[in-house]
């Protein structure tokens, strides 16, 4: 395909505004898929369908006849969630234009703003598309005006459509060809130019390893070429290239301006670095701008309830993360929980999706510790990142050498009808958020407010999102981007059971929250720890100093007490019952009490 007949574009939208539905319609209208075949074809993972989100981006090429010419349209899908904003920006890096899709019953939402921001940073041609105009509650005119004013777009450019019924969707295809520019032309024939390809996504294939999605910025690539990853400097021999249609369709080569897949013997998806530049070994090039290595921001420990299960669990964790280059996995061991893995995720949703898949696919119980963010400790001129709370320095270690403590912050945006404004402001301040902006949205009925906050990441990787939704009857939309590290008065909270700290339960919290958190966890622990032969103290302490305590009373010393002599049968039965009960509990020694691992499981579940 000549470059001037290629259009590389993406659909960006707030969740549920109809991105997958519109993608299906576009694929149908171009006869790429048959009508009604496989709804939401681009949402490949099951969890995506369950949750109605796209975790992994998927893409497809389409052929389209328009005004007597044949066009190659490459739809590059982007992940639909805030945790993946780096991936979104890389996928947009392969595009020359984007459809900004807005639900005509909802108007602009928080994610609409952030995806617009990402698209306009890349100077993409943006076509506003107002969806769901078939619904009685739709207010297409008001929403069009809202979009044009908010984003300063051309007054005639908005397209009102129904992705569901197909109304006006053909016009979307016309607009893609008419308004989105083709990739810039190649200065000389592509085969004479050095190859420069942007790796913007990958998926995993059992037999061929990582399959990369690439956009050819210059030059061309074909089977047999020896290529190099700019980031890792690893060398690969190209085994196959082709286009997604949406199934893989091999081609002899891919060249300047095109988008397609590359199979080159990468064994693991962690070798396919999102944002990397691929070039030919014989023709080294400068890398494309904007590459960032994977930077997980939420960590959790994953432990088997039964220690014998560790290797199998580790294998399952690795298998689940094969397809996902943005997860990191390292071994971790705990005095309380034994051998496990520390897994790093891009954000809370990313972790939730992993948790759900692990629970579905691993047939025995797994303990997933409370999520933690990476804290920064600067001490004696040395800087380190703490990803496991038990590694955080104790108060005496901090006072010895002057230390500074930092926690990661995010820039958060909330859009909410103004009747809920009070609840949102209250919630954000309870989560240590600082308001940085406050604006009424234009043309919105009911009136809606756009709020910006600077807020600690640790505060929103909890149940924050659920709280926000319930405080606003579901009307608030929320979005955040990683921002910076901020100096913070942090303390490590140790949980002591019978005066011994349990490493897996250590937590890093802001001092102002330490008392509440301490009380909450000691009472949770009290509920799950079985009675012992003696009284057990459950304490939460900062360093040596307990700040909250619960006590578990001793079990009755003698189960046969109260059965008077002579009833040997009953006595024996009772004792045997007790023995059996004990054998059932898989226990781990903590101090001199036996704490069943199932107690941790219950604790983390509740
Ligand atoms: P995504 O999260 O942006 O991918 O949104 P989906 O394509 O999954 O759509 C979310 C919901 O809106 C689904 O239940 C769709 O059936 C529905 N939907 C999408 N487009 C339209 C439309 O034009 N009209 C109506 N009535 N519903 C739509
Ligand atoms: Mg979708």
XYZ file of C-alpha atoms and ligand atoms in Angstrom:
635
model
C 0.000 0.000 0.000
C 1.353 3.438 -0.904
C 1.833 5.581 2.173
C -0.773 8.149 1.129
C -3.456 5.434 1.240
C -2.703 4.452 4.839
C -4.503 5.819 7.910
C -3.269 4.923 11.389
C -5.764 5.821 14.074
C -7.085 4.953 17.475
C -10.382 5.244 19.336
C -10.041 6.892 22.741
C -12.860 7.193 25.269
C -13.966 7.026 28.849
C -14.882 3.492 29.886
C -18.314 2.317 28.630
C -18.681 5.122 26.128
C -18.700 2.512 23.353
C -15.164 1.997 22.099
C -15.461 -1.765 21.643
C -18.900 -1.475 20.049
C -17.696 1.134 17.566
C -14.611 -0.965 16.762
C -16.891 -3.930 15.953
C -19.012 -1.759 13.625
C -15.947 -0.436 11.792
C -14.644 -3.975 11.278
C -18.056 -5.067 9.985
C -18.542 -2.152 7.602
C -15.158 -2.838 6.028
C -15.997 -6.560 5.781
C -13.092 -7.410 8.034
C -15.477 -9.466 10.152
C -18.983 -10.699 9.394
C -21.841 -8.783 11.017
C -22.874 -10.243 14.348
C -19.817 -12.491 14.438
C -18.046 -12.365 17.756
C -19.101 -9.216 19.550
C -16.224 -7.112 20.863
C -13.651 -8.996 18.852
C -10.823 -6.842 20.023
C -11.380 -7.597 23.708
C -9.449 -10.849 23.711
C -9.063 -11.586 27.386
C -11.986 -13.003 29.278
C -11.565 -10.663 32.220
C -11.851 -7.782 29.816
C -15.263 -8.951 28.755
C -16.307 -9.653 32.311
C -15.281 -6.248 33.479
C -16.089 -4.531 30.224
C -12.625 -3.074 29.968
C -9.749 -3.573 27.625
C -6.635 -4.493 29.534
C -4.495 -5.488 26.592
C -4.637 -3.372 23.491
C -5.451 -5.224 20.305
C -5.387 -3.899 16.845
C -6.708 -4.643 13.406
C -6.161 -3.543 9.847
C -9.105 -2.936 7.497
C -9.378 -2.407 3.757
C -11.807 0.289 2.741
C -13.003 1.394 -0.711
C -13.806 5.076 -0.784
C -14.377 7.385 -3.757
C -12.801 4.856 -6.096
C -9.640 4.338 -4.066
C -8.574 1.539 -1.723
C -7.387 2.545 1.725
C -5.604 0.588 4.428
C -6.999 1.652 7.803
C -5.091 0.513 10.868
C -7.173 0.658 14.029
C -4.806 0.656 16.965
C -6.637 -0.182 20.159
C -5.515 1.320 23.445
C -5.964 -0.040 26.964
C -9.042 1.514 28.549
C -7.698 2.167 32.001
C -5.667 4.759 33.806
C -3.156 2.198 35.085
C -1.930 1.859 31.526
C -1.410 5.461 30.508
C 2.164 4.800 29.372
C 0.925 1.995 27.101
C -1.802 4.302 25.809
C 0.767 6.956 24.975
C 2.927 4.403 23.102
C -0.046 3.109 21.122
C -0.994 6.679 20.244
C 2.606 7.100 19.142
C 1.829 4.747 16.263
C -1.152 6.894 15.147
C -1.709 10.038 13.126
C -5.233 10.630 14.379
C -7.776 9.591 16.992
C -11.531 9.338 17.332
C -12.502 10.918 20.633
C -15.645 9.043 21.571
C -18.086 10.601 24.057
C -21.356 9.131 25.317
C -24.220 11.528 24.494
C -25.985 10.635 27.742
C -22.899 11.188 29.923
C -20.874 13.974 28.405
C -17.200 14.482 29.123
C -15.846 12.283 31.911
C -12.497 12.171 33.714
C -10.940 9.694 31.306
C -12.150 11.716 28.316
C -9.943 14.554 29.552
C -6.889 12.411 30.132
C -7.022 10.538 26.808
C -7.586 13.816 25.004
C -4.521 15.172 26.774
C -2.409 12.182 25.680
C -3.648 12.450 22.087
C -3.128 16.184 21.791
C 0.380 15.961 23.283
C 1.200 13.850 20.244
C -0.364 16.390 17.872
C -2.860 13.853 16.589
C -5.776 14.936 14.446
C -8.757 14.499 16.768
C -12.236 13.758 15.480
C -14.958 14.072 18.133
C -17.578 11.335 17.852
C -20.719 11.578 19.979
C -22.130 8.101 20.607
C -25.400 6.528 21.787
C -27.644 9.136 20.178
C -30.305 6.408 19.884
C -30.907 6.585 23.631
C -33.848 8.713 24.836
C -31.615 10.384 27.436
C -29.086 11.454 24.802
C -28.399 15.171 24.474
C -26.195 15.190 21.399
C -26.286 18.946 20.781
C -25.339 19.910 24.311
C -22.595 17.277 24.458
C -21.197 18.322 21.072
C -20.976 21.886 22.266
C -19.422 20.793 25.548
C -16.756 18.802 23.680
C -15.977 21.509 21.163
C -15.630 24.163 23.861
C -13.660 22.077 26.315
C -11.175 20.913 23.709
C -11.195 23.871 21.393
C -12.091 21.776 18.342
C -13.588 22.698 14.999
C -17.335 23.387 15.236
C -18.274 21.264 12.183
C -16.111 18.317 12.998
C -18.258 16.411 15.523
C -20.113 13.294 14.359
C -23.247 12.173 16.229
C -23.606 8.383 15.891
C -25.057 5.232 17.352
C -22.392 2.544 17.433
C -25.072 0.097 18.501
C -27.478 0.593 15.601
C -24.784 1.603 13.117
C -26.359 5.037 12.503
C -23.785 7.383 10.877
C -20.924 4.953 11.405
C -20.137 5.027 7.666
C -19.504 8.763 8.110
C -16.879 7.911 10.703
C -15.007 5.932 8.046
C -15.265 8.865 5.633
C -13.911 11.214 8.281
C -10.996 8.883 8.994
C -9.950 8.995 5.336
C -10.752 12.679 4.765
C -9.451 14.198 7.985
C -6.698 12.008 9.410
C -3.424 12.594 7.563
C -1.491 9.659 6.098
C 1.904 8.899 7.671
C 4.554 11.360 6.426
C 6.029 10.077 3.147
C 9.384 8.338 2.987
C 12.144 10.616 1.623
C 13.662 7.802 -0.478
C 12.223 4.381 -1.350
C 11.650 2.608 1.997
C 13.966 -0.264 1.132
C 16.898 2.150 1.004
C 16.060 3.715 4.371
C 17.285 2.259 7.654
C 14.549 0.425 9.560
C 13.096 2.247 12.548
C 10.103 0.492 14.123
C 8.147 1.437 17.255
C 7.208 -1.586 19.373
C 3.908 -0.492 20.925
C 2.339 -3.709 22.169
C 2.867 -7.443 22.408
C 1.027 -10.636 23.126
C 2.221 -14.091 23.978
C 1.953 -17.197 21.880
C 2.732 -20.600 23.403
C 4.666 -21.772 20.368
C 6.355 -18.652 19.055
C 6.916 -16.649 22.238
C 6.267 -12.922 22.306
C 4.608 -11.498 19.197
C 5.249 -7.760 18.937
C 3.028 -5.143 17.354
C 5.096 -2.598 15.508
C 4.664 0.588 13.541
C 7.284 1.127 10.840
C 8.454 4.707 11.196
C 10.945 4.302 8.390
C 12.479 1.637 6.163
C 11.121 -1.880 5.839
C 11.355 -5.268 7.547
C 11.076 -8.819 6.230
C 11.690 -12.437 7.132
C 15.361 -13.221 7.702
C 16.382 -9.689 8.728
C 18.567 -9.521 11.823
C 17.099 -6.865 14.100
C 18.095 -5.357 17.428
C 16.122 -4.043 20.421
C 17.479 -0.587 21.174
C 16.685 -0.944 24.872
C 18.198 -4.371 25.562
C 20.580 -4.555 22.588
C 19.414 -8.166 22.101
C 19.573 -9.488 18.554
C 16.782 -11.400 16.845
C 16.192 -12.992 13.449
C 12.827 -12.099 11.944
C 10.764 -15.267 11.483
C 7.532 -13.707 10.251
C 5.863 -10.365 9.708
C 2.274 -9.617 8.776
C -0.881 -7.677 9.507
C -3.723 -8.334 11.939
C -6.969 -8.677 10.110
C -7.977 -9.153 12.975
C -6.371 -12.641 12.773
C -2.690 -12.772 11.838
C -2.074 -12.682 8.099
C 1.592 -13.046 7.060
C 2.962 -10.631 4.452
C 6.299 -10.629 2.627
C 7.341 -7.452 4.395
C 6.136 -4.409 6.328
C 7.266 -1.001 5.274
C 7.222 2.723 6.022
C 3.935 3.858 7.604
C 2.534 0.363 8.113
C 1.413 -1.335 11.294
C 1.701 -5.074 11.840
C 3.079 -7.929 13.896
C 6.583 -9.261 14.228
C 7.652 -12.755 15.290
C 11.370 -12.935 15.987
C 11.997 -15.581 18.631
C 11.508 -13.489 21.758
C 10.977 -16.218 24.337
C 9.232 -14.089 26.932
C 7.011 -11.043 26.670
C 9.356 -9.266 29.057
C 11.736 -9.066 26.060
C 9.190 -7.006 24.127
C 9.699 -3.609 25.736
C 6.763 -1.300 25.108
C 8.038 1.885 23.487
C 11.281 0.255 22.287
C 12.843 0.963 18.889
C 13.660 -2.001 16.626
C 16.350 -1.525 13.979
C 18.487 -3.623 11.645
C 21.808 -4.771 12.999
C 23.493 -3.522 9.850
C 21.992 -0.026 10.165
C 21.980 1.346 13.737
C 19.627 4.301 14.346
C 18.778 6.822 17.030
C 15.895 5.576 19.209
C 12.387 7.010 18.920
C 11.619 9.423 21.770
C 9.546 8.625 24.843
C 10.739 5.191 25.919
C 10.340 4.319 29.603
C 11.205 1.024 31.264
C 8.392 -0.752 33.129
C 7.762 0.931 36.456
C 5.389 -0.992 38.725
C 3.754 1.209 41.370
C 1.742 -1.291 43.392
C 3.305 -4.365 45.001
C 1.784 -7.327 46.785
C 3.156 -10.554 48.230
C 1.615 -13.765 46.916
C 1.933 -16.810 49.192
C 0.458 -20.309 49.157
C -1.718 -21.282 52.120
C 0.067 -24.618 52.032
C 3.847 -24.217 51.729
C 4.170 -27.407 49.701
C 2.216 -25.588 47.019
C 4.871 -22.907 46.440
C 6.509 -24.138 43.245
C 3.190 -24.772 41.595
C 1.961 -21.333 42.662
C 5.107 -19.679 41.355
C 4.661 -21.446 38.032
C 1.067 -20.253 37.796
C 2.014 -16.683 38.671
C 4.673 -16.722 35.965
C 2.324 -18.230 33.429
C -0.316 -15.577 34.136
C 2.222 -12.810 33.754
C 3.819 -14.221 30.566
C 1.406 -12.231 28.481
C 1.967 -9.085 30.450
C 5.348 -7.393 30.178
C 4.347 -4.736 32.704
C 4.282 -7.116 35.678
C 7.413 -7.890 37.683
C 7.851 -11.079 39.724
C 10.534 -11.766 42.342
C 10.841 -14.375 45.070
C 10.148 -13.227 48.607
C 10.332 -15.100 51.856
C 8.565 -14.315 55.067
C 9.064 -15.703 58.569
C 5.310 -15.957 58.935
C 4.249 -17.119 55.491
C 7.276 -18.969 54.134
C 8.281 -18.808 50.501
C 6.279 -16.614 48.140
C 6.525 -14.069 45.333
C 6.511 -10.279 45.340
C 4.594 -9.120 42.313
C 4.643 -5.558 40.968
C 1.743 -3.997 39.068
C 1.111 -0.721 37.287
C -1.868 0.085 39.482
C -4.765 -1.168 41.545
C -6.937 -2.419 38.687
C -3.998 -4.249 37.206
C -3.569 -6.028 40.549
C -7.300 -6.800 40.802
C -7.334 -8.342 37.343
C -4.314 -10.481 38.246
C -5.906 -11.544 41.531
C -9.073 -12.594 39.775
C -7.226 -14.601 37.148
C -5.042 -16.283 39.750
C -8.072 -17.258 41.794
C -9.780 -18.644 38.693
C -6.792 -20.587 37.489
C -4.947 -21.718 40.590
C -6.986 -24.376 42.328
C -5.770 -23.892 45.890
C -5.993 -20.970 48.255
C -3.553 -18.105 47.900
C -2.716 -15.331 50.347
C -2.259 -11.955 48.692
C -0.882 -9.397 51.135
C -2.155 -5.822 51.371
C -0.919 -3.774 48.390
C 1.910 -1.366 49.019
C 3.431 1.430 46.962
C 7.188 1.994 46.517
C 8.507 4.404 49.180
C 11.765 6.237 48.886
C 14.275 6.435 51.734
C 17.256 8.760 51.484
C 19.755 8.144 54.246
C 23.434 9.003 54.490
C 23.386 10.241 50.909
C 22.057 6.923 49.714
C 18.685 6.545 48.052
C 16.680 3.350 48.052
C 13.183 2.261 47.135
C 11.307 0.119 49.655
C 8.816 -2.277 48.097
C 8.335 -4.634 51.040
C 7.059 -2.938 54.210
C 9.162 -5.127 56.506
C 12.281 -3.610 54.840
C 11.273 -0.106 55.937
C 13.608 1.316 58.611
C 12.573 1.245 62.285
C 12.399 4.542 64.227
C 15.827 4.029 65.883
C 17.425 3.327 62.484
C 15.927 6.547 61.212
C 17.154 8.704 64.068
C 20.708 7.308 63.974
C 21.445 8.668 60.548
C 19.347 11.529 59.378
C 16.842 10.073 56.954
C 14.286 11.585 54.627
C 11.196 9.642 53.673
C 9.159 10.114 50.509
C 5.978 8.671 49.107
C 4.662 8.677 45.533
C 1.886 11.139 44.665
C -0.468 11.226 41.699
C -2.380 13.931 39.888
C -6.020 12.950 40.145
C -9.008 14.324 38.309
C -12.618 13.988 39.333
C -15.700 15.055 37.429
C -18.876 15.105 39.496
C -22.357 16.690 39.448
C -22.169 19.649 41.822
C -24.762 18.250 44.234
C -22.064 15.721 45.323
C -19.294 18.272 45.556
C -19.323 18.322 49.371
C -18.950 14.540 49.658
C -16.085 14.470 47.179
C -14.170 17.258 48.882
C -14.618 15.516 52.224
C -13.476 12.167 50.828
C -10.417 13.654 49.132
C -9.319 15.447 52.268
C -9.807 12.281 54.336
C -7.376 10.729 51.864
C -4.816 13.502 52.288
C -5.570 15.034 48.894
C -4.684 18.665 48.131
C -7.031 20.453 45.776
C -5.198 22.156 42.924
C -8.014 23.172 40.584
C -11.746 23.639 40.551
C -13.811 24.427 37.413
C -17.377 24.145 36.278
C -17.697 22.249 32.975
C -19.249 24.263 30.172
C -22.692 23.329 28.932
C -23.442 20.662 31.422
C -26.859 19.913 32.775
C -26.917 19.109 35.682
C -23.959 21.377 36.438
C -20.755 19.405 36.848
C -17.460 20.265 38.453
C -13.989 19.258 37.337
C -11.642 18.933 40.317
C -7.903 18.330 40.316
C -6.066 16.901 43.298
C -2.531 16.063 44.284
C -2.936 12.937 46.375
C -0.727 10.120 47.729
C -0.878 6.996 45.589
C -1.109 4.868 48.752
C -4.451 6.523 49.534
C -6.054 5.443 46.291
C -4.752 1.894 46.006
C -7.157 0.933 48.767
C -10.926 0.890 48.470
C -10.889 4.550 47.471
C -12.623 4.081 44.132
C -15.527 2.155 45.672
C -15.894 4.869 48.317
C -15.934 7.592 45.697
C -18.574 5.767 43.705
C -20.783 5.236 46.728
C -20.367 8.820 47.950
C -21.612 10.078 44.581
C -24.254 7.449 43.722
C -21.910 6.299 40.963
C -21.820 9.682 39.223
C -18.201 10.651 39.820
C -15.607 9.705 37.261
C -12.009 9.461 38.346
C -8.620 9.302 36.725
C -5.023 9.703 37.828
C -1.477 9.920 36.517
C 1.746 9.213 38.370
C 3.264 12.492 39.468
C 6.198 12.750 41.852
C 7.737 11.764 45.188
C 6.863 14.015 48.113
C 8.524 14.167 51.552
C 6.175 12.568 54.046
C 5.929 11.751 57.760
C 5.801 7.986 57.351
C 6.014 5.286 59.977
C 6.292 1.541 59.875
C 3.539 -0.183 61.775
C 4.520 -3.592 63.144
C 1.887 -6.126 64.084
C 2.967 -8.099 67.121
C 1.342 -11.369 67.974
C 2.341 -12.523 71.422
C 5.076 -9.869 71.370
C 6.662 -11.114 68.152
C 6.454 -9.035 64.965
C 4.854 -10.737 61.961
C 6.778 -9.497 58.936
C 4.028 -10.189 56.422
C 1.704 -7.848 58.315
C 4.028 -4.854 58.579
C 2.628 -1.713 56.985
C 3.910 1.719 56.047
C 1.441 4.470 56.900
C 1.321 8.208 57.328
C 1.724 9.086 61.007
C -1.627 10.886 61.074
C -3.332 7.632 60.100
C -1.312 5.254 62.225
C -3.742 5.096 65.133
C -6.799 4.343 63.001
C -4.984 1.767 60.938
C -3.529 0.143 64.058
C -6.942 -0.212 65.720
C -8.490 -1.550 62.554
C -5.876 -4.261 62.066
C -5.649 -5.484 65.656
C -9.391 -5.981 65.702
C -9.317 -7.757 62.340
C -6.558 -10.009 63.638
C -8.482 -10.781 66.791
C -11.299 -12.151 64.656
C -9.174 -14.614 62.755
C -6.639 -15.892 65.275
C -7.838 -19.025 67.057
C -7.703 -19.235 70.829
C -4.553 -20.666 72.376
C -3.820 -22.455 75.646
C -2.750 -19.078 77.023
C -3.677 -15.428 76.685
C -2.400 -13.842 73.474
C -1.709 -10.132 73.021
C -2.239 -8.641 69.579
C -0.507 -5.302 69.269
C 0.272 -2.737 66.679
C 3.491 -0.880 67.397
C 5.660 1.858 65.995
C 9.134 0.585 66.769
C 8.943 -0.764 70.329
C 5.953 1.357 71.247
C 2.534 -0.333 71.068
C -0.258 2.013 70.023
C -3.181 -0.421 69.862
C -3.929 -3.709 71.524
C -6.451 -6.522 71.627
C -6.294 -9.616 73.780
C -7.381 -13.124 72.941
C -8.415 -14.900 76.115
C -6.949 -18.324 76.853
C -8.781 -21.409 75.733
C -10.151 -23.509 78.605
C -7.165 -25.406 79.865
C -8.637 -28.859 79.934
C -11.325 -29.909 77.538
C -12.278 -32.768 79.820
C -12.754 -30.473 82.771
C -16.256 -30.695 84.051
C -16.643 -34.295 82.948
C -16.472 -36.217 86.148
C -14.389 -39.376 86.463
C -15.590 -42.600 85.060
C -16.869 -41.337 81.727
C -13.777 -42.547 79.901
C -15.506 -42.957 76.592
C -16.641 -39.356 76.449
C -13.262 -38.135 77.639
C -11.456 -40.101 74.966
C -13.810 -38.944 72.255
C -13.355 -35.326 73.234
C -9.573 -35.626 73.236
C -9.554 -37.286 69.839
C -11.756 -34.606 68.422
C -9.342 -32.019 69.636
C -6.399 -33.863 68.087
C -8.092 -34.153 64.748
C -9.014 -30.506 64.832
C -5.405 -29.591 65.389
C -4.114 -31.812 62.629
C -6.397 -30.062 60.204
C -4.838 -26.670 60.766
C -1.724 -26.074 58.753
C 0.253 -24.039 61.167
C 3.350 -21.938 61.194
C 5.165 -21.047 64.356
C 5.062 -17.377 65.237
C 6.757 -16.797 68.549
C 5.521 -19.634 70.615
C 1.996 -19.615 69.337
C 0.817 -21.469 66.309
C -0.817 -19.240 63.785
C -2.599 -21.046 60.993
C -1.863 -19.772 57.518
C -5.581 -19.958 56.894
C -5.872 -17.112 59.424
C -3.830 -14.926 57.077
C -6.010 -16.008 54.233
C -9.144 -14.966 56.137
C -7.483 -11.758 57.210
C -6.610 -10.700 53.672
C -10.022 -11.726 52.358
C -11.964 -9.700 54.892
P -16.157 0.541 25.983
O -15.940 0.341 27.454
O -15.853 1.950 25.581
O -15.434 -0.472 25.127
O -17.723 0.396 25.737
P -18.555 -0.787 25.075
O -18.412 -0.785 23.595
O -18.251 -2.053 25.790
O -20.025 -0.269 25.385
C -20.505 -0.107 26.700
C -21.998 -0.349 26.728
O -22.666 0.636 25.960
C -22.403 -1.691 26.126
O -23.446 -2.205 26.893
C -22.852 -1.336 24.725
O -23.796 -2.241 24.228
C -23.469 0.046 24.952
N -23.413 0.869 23.747
C -22.332 1.161 22.983
N -22.678 1.975 21.961
C -24.008 2.214 22.078
C -24.969 2.986 21.322
O -24.667 3.626 20.318
N -26.246 2.992 21.788
C -26.631 2.306 22.885
N -27.905 2.362 23.246
N -25.776 1.573 23.603
C -24.470 1.520 23.220
Mg -14.220 -2.067 25.623
